[in-house]
PDB file of C-alpha atoms and ligand atoms in Angstrom:
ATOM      1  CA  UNK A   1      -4.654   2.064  19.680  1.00  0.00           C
ATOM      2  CA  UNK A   2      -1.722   2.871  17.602  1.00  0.00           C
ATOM      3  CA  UNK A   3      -1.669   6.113  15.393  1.00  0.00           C
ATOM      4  CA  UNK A   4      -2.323   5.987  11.890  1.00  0.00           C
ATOM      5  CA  UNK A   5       0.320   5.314   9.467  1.00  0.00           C
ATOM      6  CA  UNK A   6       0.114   7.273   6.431  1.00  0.00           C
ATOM      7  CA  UNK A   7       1.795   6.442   3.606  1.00  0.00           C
ATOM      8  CA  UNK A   8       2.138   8.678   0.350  1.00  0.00           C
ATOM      9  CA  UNK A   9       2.150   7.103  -3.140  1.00  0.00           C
ATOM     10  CA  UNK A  10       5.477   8.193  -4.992  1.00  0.00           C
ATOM     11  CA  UNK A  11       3.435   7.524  -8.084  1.00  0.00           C
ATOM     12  CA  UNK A  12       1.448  10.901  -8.232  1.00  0.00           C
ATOM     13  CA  UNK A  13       5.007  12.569  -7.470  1.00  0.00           C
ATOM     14  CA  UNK A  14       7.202  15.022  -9.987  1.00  0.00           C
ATOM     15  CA  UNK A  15       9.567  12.177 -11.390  1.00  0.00           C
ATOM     16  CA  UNK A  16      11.706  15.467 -12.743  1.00  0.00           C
ATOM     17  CA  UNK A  17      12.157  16.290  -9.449  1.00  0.00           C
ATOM     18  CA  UNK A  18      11.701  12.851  -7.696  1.00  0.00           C
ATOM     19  CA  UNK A  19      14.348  13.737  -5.267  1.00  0.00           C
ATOM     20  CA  UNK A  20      12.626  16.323  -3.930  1.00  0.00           C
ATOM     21  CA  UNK A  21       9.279  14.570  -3.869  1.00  0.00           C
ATOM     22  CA  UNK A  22      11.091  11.817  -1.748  1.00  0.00           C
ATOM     23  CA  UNK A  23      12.919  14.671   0.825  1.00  0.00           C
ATOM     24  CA  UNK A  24       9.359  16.381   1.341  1.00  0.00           C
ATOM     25  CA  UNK A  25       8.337  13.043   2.336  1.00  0.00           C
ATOM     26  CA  UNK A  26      11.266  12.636   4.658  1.00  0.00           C
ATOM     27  CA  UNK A  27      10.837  15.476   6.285  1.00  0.00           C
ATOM     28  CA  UNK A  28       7.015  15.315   6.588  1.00  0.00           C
ATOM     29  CA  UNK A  29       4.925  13.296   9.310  1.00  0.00           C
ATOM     30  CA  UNK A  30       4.316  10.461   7.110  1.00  0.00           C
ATOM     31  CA  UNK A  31       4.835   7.136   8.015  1.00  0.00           C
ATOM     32  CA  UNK A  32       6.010   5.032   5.086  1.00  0.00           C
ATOM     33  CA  UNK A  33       6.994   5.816   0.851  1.00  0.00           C
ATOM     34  CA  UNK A  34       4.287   3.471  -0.916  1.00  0.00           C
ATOM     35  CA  UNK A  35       5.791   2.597  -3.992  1.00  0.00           C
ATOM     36  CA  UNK A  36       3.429   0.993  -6.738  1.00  0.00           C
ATOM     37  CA  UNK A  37       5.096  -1.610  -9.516  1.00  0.00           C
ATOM     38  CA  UNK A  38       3.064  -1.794 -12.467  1.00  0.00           C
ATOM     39  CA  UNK A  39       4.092  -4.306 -15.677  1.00  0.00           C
ATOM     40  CA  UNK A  40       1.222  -3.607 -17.508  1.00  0.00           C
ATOM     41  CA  UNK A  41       0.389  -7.101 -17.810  1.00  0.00           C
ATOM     42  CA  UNK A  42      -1.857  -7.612 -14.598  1.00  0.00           C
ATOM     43  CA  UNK A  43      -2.607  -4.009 -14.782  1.00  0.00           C
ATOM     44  CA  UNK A  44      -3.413  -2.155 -18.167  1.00  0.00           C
ATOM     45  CA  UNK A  45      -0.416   0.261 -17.036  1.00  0.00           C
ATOM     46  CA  UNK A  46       3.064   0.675 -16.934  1.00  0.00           C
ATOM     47  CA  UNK A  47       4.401   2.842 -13.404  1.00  0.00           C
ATOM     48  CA  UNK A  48       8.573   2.484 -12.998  1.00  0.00           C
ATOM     49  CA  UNK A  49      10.885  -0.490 -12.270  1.00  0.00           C
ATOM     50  CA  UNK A  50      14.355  -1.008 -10.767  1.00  0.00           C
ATOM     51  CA  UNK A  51      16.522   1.924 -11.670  1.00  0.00           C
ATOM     52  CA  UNK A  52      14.061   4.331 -10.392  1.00  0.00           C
ATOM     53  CA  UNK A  53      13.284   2.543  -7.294  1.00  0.00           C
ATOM     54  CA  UNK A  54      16.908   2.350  -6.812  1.00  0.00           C
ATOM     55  CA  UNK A  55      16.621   6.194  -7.040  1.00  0.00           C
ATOM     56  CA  UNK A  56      14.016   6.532  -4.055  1.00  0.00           C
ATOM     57  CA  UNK A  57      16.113   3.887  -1.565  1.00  0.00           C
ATOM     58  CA  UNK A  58      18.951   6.277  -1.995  1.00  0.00           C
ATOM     59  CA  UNK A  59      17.276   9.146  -0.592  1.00  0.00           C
ATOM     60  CA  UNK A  60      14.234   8.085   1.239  1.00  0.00           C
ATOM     61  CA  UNK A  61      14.815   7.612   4.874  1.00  0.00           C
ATOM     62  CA  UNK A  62      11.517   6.226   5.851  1.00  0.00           C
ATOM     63  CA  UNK A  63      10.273   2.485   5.235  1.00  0.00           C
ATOM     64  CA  UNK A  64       9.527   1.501   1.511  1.00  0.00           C
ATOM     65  CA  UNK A  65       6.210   0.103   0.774  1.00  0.00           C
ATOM     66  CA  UNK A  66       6.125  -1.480  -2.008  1.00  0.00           C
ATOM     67  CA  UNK A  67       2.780  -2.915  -3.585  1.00  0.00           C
ATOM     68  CA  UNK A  68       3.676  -4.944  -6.763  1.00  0.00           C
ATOM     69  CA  UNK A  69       0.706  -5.162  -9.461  1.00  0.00           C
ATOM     70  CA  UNK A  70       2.309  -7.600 -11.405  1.00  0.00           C
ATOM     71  CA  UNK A  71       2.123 -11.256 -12.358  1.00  0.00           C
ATOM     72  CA  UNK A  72       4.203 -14.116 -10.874  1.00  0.00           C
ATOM     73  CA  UNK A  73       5.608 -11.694  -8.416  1.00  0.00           C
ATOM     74  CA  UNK A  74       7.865 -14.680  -6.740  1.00  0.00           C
ATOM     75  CA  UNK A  75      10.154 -14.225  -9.598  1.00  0.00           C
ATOM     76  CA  UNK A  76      11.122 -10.743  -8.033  1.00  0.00           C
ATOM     77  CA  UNK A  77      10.867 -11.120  -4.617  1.00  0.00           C
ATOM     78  CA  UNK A  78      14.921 -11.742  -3.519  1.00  0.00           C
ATOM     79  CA  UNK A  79      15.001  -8.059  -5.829  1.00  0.00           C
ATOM     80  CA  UNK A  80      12.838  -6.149  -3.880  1.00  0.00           C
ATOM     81  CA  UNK A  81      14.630  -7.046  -0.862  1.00  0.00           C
ATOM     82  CA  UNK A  82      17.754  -5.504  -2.142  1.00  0.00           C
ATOM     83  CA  UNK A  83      16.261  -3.429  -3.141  1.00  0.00           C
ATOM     84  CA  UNK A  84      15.017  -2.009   0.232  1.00  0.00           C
ATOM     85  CA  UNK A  85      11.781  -3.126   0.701  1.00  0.00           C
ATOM     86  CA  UNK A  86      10.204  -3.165   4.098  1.00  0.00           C
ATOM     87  CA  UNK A  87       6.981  -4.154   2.897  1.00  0.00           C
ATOM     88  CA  UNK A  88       5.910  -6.347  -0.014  1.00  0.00           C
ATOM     89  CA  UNK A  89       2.415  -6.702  -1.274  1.00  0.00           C
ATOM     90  CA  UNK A  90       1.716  -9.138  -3.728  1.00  0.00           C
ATOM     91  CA  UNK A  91      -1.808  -9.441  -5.595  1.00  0.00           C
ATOM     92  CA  UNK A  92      -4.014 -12.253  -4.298  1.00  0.00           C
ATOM     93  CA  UNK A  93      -5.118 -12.294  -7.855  1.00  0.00           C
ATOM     94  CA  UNK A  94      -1.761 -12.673  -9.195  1.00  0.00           C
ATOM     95  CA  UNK A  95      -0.870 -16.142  -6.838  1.00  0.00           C
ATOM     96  CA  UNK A  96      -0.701 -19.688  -7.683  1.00  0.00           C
ATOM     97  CA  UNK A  97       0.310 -20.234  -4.521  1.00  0.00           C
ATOM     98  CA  UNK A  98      -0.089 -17.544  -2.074  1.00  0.00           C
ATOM     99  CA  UNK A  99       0.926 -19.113   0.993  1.00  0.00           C
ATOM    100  CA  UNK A 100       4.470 -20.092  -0.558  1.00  0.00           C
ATOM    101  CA  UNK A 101       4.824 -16.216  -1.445  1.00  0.00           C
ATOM    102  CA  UNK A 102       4.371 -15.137   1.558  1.00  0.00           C
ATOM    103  CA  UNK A 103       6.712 -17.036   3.333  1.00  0.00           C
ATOM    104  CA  UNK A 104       9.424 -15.898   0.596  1.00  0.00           C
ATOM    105  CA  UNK A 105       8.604 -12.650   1.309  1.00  0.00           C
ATOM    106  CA  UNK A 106       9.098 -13.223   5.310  1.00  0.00           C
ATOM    107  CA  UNK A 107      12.365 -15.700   4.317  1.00  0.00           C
ATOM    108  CA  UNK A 108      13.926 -12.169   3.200  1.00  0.00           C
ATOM    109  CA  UNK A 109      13.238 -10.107   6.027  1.00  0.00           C
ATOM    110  CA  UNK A 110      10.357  -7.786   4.749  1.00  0.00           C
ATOM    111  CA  UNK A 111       6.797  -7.895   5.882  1.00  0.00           C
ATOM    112  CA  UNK A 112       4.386 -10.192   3.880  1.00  0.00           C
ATOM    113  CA  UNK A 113       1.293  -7.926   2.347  1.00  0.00           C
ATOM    114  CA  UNK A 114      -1.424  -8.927   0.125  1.00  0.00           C
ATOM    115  CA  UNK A 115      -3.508  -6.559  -2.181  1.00  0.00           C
ATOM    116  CA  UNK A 116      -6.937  -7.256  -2.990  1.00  0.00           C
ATOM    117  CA  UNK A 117      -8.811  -5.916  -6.079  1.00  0.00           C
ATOM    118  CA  UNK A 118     -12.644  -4.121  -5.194  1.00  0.00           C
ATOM    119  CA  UNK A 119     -13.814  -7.873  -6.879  1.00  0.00           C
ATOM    120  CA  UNK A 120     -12.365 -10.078  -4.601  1.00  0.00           C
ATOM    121  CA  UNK A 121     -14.046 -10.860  -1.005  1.00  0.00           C
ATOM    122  CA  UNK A 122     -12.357 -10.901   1.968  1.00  0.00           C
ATOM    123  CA  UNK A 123     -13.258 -14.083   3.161  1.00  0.00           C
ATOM    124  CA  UNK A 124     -10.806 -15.637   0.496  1.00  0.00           C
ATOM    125  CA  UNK A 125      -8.146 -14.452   2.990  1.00  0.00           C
ATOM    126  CA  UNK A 126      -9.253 -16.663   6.174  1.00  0.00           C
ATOM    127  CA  UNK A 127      -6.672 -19.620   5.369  1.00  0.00           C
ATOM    128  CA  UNK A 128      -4.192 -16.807   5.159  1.00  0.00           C
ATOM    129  CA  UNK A 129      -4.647 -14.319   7.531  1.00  0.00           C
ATOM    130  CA  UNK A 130      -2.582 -14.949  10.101  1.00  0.00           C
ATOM    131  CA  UNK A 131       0.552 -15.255   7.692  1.00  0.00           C
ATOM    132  CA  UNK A 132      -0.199 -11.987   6.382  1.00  0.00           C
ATOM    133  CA  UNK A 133       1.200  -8.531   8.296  1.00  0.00           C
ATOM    134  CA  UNK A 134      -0.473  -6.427   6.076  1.00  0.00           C
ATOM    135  CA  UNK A 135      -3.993  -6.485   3.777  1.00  0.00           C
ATOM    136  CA  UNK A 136      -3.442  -3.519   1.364  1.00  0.00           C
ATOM    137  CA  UNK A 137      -7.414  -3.260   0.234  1.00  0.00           C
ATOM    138  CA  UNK A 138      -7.660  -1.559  -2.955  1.00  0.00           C
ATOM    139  CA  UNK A 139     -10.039   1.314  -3.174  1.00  0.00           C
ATOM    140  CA  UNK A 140     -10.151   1.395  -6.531  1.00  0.00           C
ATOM    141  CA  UNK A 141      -8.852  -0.912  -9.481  1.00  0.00           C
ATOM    142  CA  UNK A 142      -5.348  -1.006  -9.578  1.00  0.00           C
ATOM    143  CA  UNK A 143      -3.628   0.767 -11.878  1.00  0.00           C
ATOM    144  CA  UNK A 144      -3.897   4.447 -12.139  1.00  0.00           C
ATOM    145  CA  UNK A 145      -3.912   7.362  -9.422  1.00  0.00           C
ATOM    146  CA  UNK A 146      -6.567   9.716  -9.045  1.00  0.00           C
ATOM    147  CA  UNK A 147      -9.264   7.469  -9.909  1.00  0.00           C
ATOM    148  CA  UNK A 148     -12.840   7.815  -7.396  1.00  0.00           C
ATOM    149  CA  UNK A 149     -12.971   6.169  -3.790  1.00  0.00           C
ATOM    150  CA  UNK A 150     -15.446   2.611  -4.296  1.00  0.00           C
ATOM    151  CA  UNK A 151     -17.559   3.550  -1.069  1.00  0.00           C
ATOM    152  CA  UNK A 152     -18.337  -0.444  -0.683  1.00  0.00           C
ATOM    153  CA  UNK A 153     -14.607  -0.398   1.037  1.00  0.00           C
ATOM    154  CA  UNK A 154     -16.064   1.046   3.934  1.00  0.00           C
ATOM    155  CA  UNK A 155     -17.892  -2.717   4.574  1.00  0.00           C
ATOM    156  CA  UNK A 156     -14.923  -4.826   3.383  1.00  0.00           C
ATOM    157  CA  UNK A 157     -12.766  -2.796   5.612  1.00  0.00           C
ATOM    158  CA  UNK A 158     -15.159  -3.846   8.246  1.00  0.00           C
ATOM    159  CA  UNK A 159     -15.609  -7.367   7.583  1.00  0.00           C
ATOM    160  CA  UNK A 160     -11.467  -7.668   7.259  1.00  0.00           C
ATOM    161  CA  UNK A 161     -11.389  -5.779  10.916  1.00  0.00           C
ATOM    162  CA  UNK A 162     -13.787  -8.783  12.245  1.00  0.00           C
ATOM    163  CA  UNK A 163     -11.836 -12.053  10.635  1.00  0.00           C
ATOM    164  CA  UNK A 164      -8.045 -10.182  11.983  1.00  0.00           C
ATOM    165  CA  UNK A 165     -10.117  -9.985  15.363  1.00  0.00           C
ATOM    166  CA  UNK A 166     -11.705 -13.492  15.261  1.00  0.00           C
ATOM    167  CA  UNK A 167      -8.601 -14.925  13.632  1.00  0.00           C
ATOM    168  CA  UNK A 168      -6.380 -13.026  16.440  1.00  0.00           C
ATOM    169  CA  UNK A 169      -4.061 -12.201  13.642  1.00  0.00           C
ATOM    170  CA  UNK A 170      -1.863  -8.881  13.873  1.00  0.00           C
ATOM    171  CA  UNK A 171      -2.659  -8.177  10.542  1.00  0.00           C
ATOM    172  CA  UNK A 172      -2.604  -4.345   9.249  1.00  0.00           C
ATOM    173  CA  UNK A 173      -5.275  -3.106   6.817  1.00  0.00           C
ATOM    174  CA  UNK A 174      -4.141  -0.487   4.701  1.00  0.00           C
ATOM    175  CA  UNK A 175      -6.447   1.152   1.881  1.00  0.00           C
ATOM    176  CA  UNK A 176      -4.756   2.034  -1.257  1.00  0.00           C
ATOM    177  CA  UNK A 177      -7.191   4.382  -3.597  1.00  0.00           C
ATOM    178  CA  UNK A 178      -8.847   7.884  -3.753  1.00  0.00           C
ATOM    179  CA  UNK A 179      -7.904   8.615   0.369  1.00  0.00           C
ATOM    180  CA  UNK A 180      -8.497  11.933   0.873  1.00  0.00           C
ATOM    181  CA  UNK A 181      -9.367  14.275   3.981  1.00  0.00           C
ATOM    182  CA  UNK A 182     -13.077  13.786   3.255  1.00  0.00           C
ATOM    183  CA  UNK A 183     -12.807   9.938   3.836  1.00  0.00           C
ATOM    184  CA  UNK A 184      -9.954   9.138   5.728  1.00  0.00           C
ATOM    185  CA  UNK A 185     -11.674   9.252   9.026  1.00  0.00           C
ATOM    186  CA  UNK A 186     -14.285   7.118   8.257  1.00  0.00           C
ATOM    187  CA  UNK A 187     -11.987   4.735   6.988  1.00  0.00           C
ATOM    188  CA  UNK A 188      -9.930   4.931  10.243  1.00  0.00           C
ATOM    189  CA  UNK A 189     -13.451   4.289  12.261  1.00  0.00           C
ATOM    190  CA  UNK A 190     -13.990   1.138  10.460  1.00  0.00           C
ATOM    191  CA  UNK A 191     -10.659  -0.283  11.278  1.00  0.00           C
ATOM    192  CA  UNK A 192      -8.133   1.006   8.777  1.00  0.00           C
ATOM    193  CA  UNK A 193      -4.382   1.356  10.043  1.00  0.00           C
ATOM    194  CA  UNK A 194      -2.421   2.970   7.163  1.00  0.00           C
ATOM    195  CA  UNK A 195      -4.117   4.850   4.156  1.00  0.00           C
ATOM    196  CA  UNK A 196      -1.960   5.229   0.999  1.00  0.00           C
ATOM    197  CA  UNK A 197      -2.427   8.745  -0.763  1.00  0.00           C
ATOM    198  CA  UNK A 198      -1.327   9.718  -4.234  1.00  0.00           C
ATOM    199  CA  UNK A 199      -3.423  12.625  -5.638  1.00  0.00           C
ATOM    200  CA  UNK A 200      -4.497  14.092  -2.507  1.00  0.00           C
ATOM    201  CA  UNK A 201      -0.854  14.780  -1.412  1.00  0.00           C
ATOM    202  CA  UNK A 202       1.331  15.585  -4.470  1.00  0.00           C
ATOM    203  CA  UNK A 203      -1.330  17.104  -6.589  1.00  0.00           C
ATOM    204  CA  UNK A 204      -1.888  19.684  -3.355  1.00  0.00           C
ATOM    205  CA  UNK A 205      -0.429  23.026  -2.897  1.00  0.00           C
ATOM    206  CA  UNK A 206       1.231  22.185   0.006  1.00  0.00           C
ATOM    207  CA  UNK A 207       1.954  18.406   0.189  1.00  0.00           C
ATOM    208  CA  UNK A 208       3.658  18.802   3.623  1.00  0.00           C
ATOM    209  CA  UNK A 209       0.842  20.561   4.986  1.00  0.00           C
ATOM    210  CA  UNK A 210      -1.979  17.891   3.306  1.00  0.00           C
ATOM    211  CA  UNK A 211       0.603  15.008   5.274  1.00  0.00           C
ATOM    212  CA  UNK A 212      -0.099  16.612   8.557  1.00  0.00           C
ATOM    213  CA  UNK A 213      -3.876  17.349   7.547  1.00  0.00           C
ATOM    214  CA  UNK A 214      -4.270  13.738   7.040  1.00  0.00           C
ATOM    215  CA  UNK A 215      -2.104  12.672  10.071  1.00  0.00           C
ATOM    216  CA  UNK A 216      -4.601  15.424  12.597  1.00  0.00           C
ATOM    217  CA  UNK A 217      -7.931  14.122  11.538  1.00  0.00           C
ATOM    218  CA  UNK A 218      -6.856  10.016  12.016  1.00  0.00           C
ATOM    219  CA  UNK A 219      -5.524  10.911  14.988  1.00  0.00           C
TER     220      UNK A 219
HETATM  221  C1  DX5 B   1      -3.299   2.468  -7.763  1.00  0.00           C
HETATM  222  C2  DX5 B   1      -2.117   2.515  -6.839  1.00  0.00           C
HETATM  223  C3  DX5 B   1      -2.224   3.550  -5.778  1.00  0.00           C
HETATM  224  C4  DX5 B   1      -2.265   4.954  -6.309  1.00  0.00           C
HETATM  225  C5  DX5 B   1      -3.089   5.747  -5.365  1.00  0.00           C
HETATM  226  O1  DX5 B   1      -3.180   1.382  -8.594  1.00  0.00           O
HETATM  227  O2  DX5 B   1      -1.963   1.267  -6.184  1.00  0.00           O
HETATM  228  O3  DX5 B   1      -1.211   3.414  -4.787  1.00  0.00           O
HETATM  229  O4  DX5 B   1      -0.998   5.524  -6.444  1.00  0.00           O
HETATM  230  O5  DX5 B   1      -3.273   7.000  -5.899  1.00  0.00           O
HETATM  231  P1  DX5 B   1      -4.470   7.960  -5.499  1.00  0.00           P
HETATM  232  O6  DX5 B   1      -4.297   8.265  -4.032  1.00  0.00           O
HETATM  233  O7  DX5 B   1      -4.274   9.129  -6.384  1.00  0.00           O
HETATM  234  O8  DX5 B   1      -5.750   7.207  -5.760  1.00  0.00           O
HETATM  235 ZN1   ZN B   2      -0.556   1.182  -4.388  1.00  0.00          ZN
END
C-alpha cells in the first residue's frame, strides 16, 4: 500500500507571512498544498482568489490541490490550470453536468476530484467513479476551518473504499475537515489516502513537527 499523502490547508496559514507558511510546507514531509476557493455563494464564506493563489504557485514547490467551493466551477477551470493546479475538485453539489467537468478538468492536464458535502451519499458517485482520480469527502460542511470532525465519515469513507474496489477504479479518497492526530489513523484504517489539515498544522507550535506527527502515525 502506498504511504499516506498529507496535505496541509493553506487556509488556516499566516496570510502576513504566507510565504513562509508555503516554505515550511516545502520543506516539511507533506505531500501536497490544499488550497480551498471559496465565493461565498455555494459556501456562506469568502477564502482568497487569483492573485493570492498566484502568490503560493510562485513559491510552493510541491503539487497544488486545489478544492473549489464554488458554483459553476467550469467557468474557471482553463484558470486553475494556469494557474498551477495539479488537482481540481469540484463540488458534486455545484454540477449540472458532472461528467462534462471532469473531463475538462482531465482535457487540461490536472487530476479530476470531486468534493462531497456530509449530506450527500456516496452512492451518487457510482456512474462516476471511475472518471474521478480523487473523492475529496468533506468532514465537515464546507466553508470554514477548525470546525468538529462528523464521526459518520468513518462509514462513508468505508462504503467509498468498497464501490473504488468493486468499481476497480483508482480513485483516491481524501478527507478534508477537523483531521487531527487523534483521528487520522482511523481514517487511514478505513481506506483514506490523503487527509487535508488546516487547524491541526498551522494553529500548532511546531507545524513542521505536527507534518511529521501526522505522516508517523499513517504510516
Ligand atoms: C473547509 C475546507 C478545509 C479546511 C480544513 O471548508 O475545505 O480544507 O481548510 O480545515 P481544518 O483542518 O481546520 O478543519
Ligand atoms: Zn478543502
Amino acid at each position: 500500500m502506498t504511504k499516506t499523502k498529507i496535505a496541509p490547508s493553506l487556509l488556516a496559514a499566516d496570510f502576513g507571512n504566507l510565504q513562509r507558511d508555503v516554505e515550511m510546507v516545502n520543506q516539511s514531509e507533506a505531500d501536497w498544498h490544499h488550497i480551498d476557493i471559496m465565493d461565498g455563494v455555494f459556501v456562506p464564506n469568502i477564502s482568497y482568489g487569483m492573485p493570492v493563489l498566484k502568490t503560493i504557485q510562485k513559491h510552493a514547490t510541491k503539487p497544488l490541490d486545489v478544492h473549489l467551493m464554488i458554483v459553476d466551477p467550469n467557468r474557471y477551470i482553463k484558470t486553475f490550470a494556469e494557474l498551477g493546479a495539479s488537482v481540481l475538485s469540484v463540488h458534486y453539489e455545484a454540477c449540472n453536468h458532472l461528467h462534462r467537468s471532469l473531463q475538462a478538468i482531465k482535457a487540461e492536464g490536472m487530476k479530476a476530484g470531486v468534493a462531497i458535502n456530509p449530506h450527500t451519499s456516496i452512492s451518487l458517485l457510482e456512474d462516476t467513479i471511475k472518471d474521478i482520480d480523487v473523492v475529496c469527502l468533506m468532514s465537515v460542511n464546507p466553508g470554514f476551518g477548525g470546525q468538529s470532525f462528523i464521526e459518520n465519515t468513518y462509514e462513508k469513507v468505508r462504503s467509498l473504499k468498497e464501490l473504488i474496489n468493486n468499481k476497480r477504479a483508482k480513485t483516491l479518497i481524501e478527507i478534508d475537515g477537523g483531521v487531527t492526530s487523534r483521528n487520522a489513523k482511523a481514517l487511514v484504517n478505513a481506506g483514506a489516502d490523503i487527509l487535508v489539515a488546516g487547524s491541526f498544522v498551522f494553529k500548532s507550535d511546531n507545524p513542521t513537527k505536527t507534518i511529521h506527527e501526522l505522516k508517523k502515525i499513517t504510516g
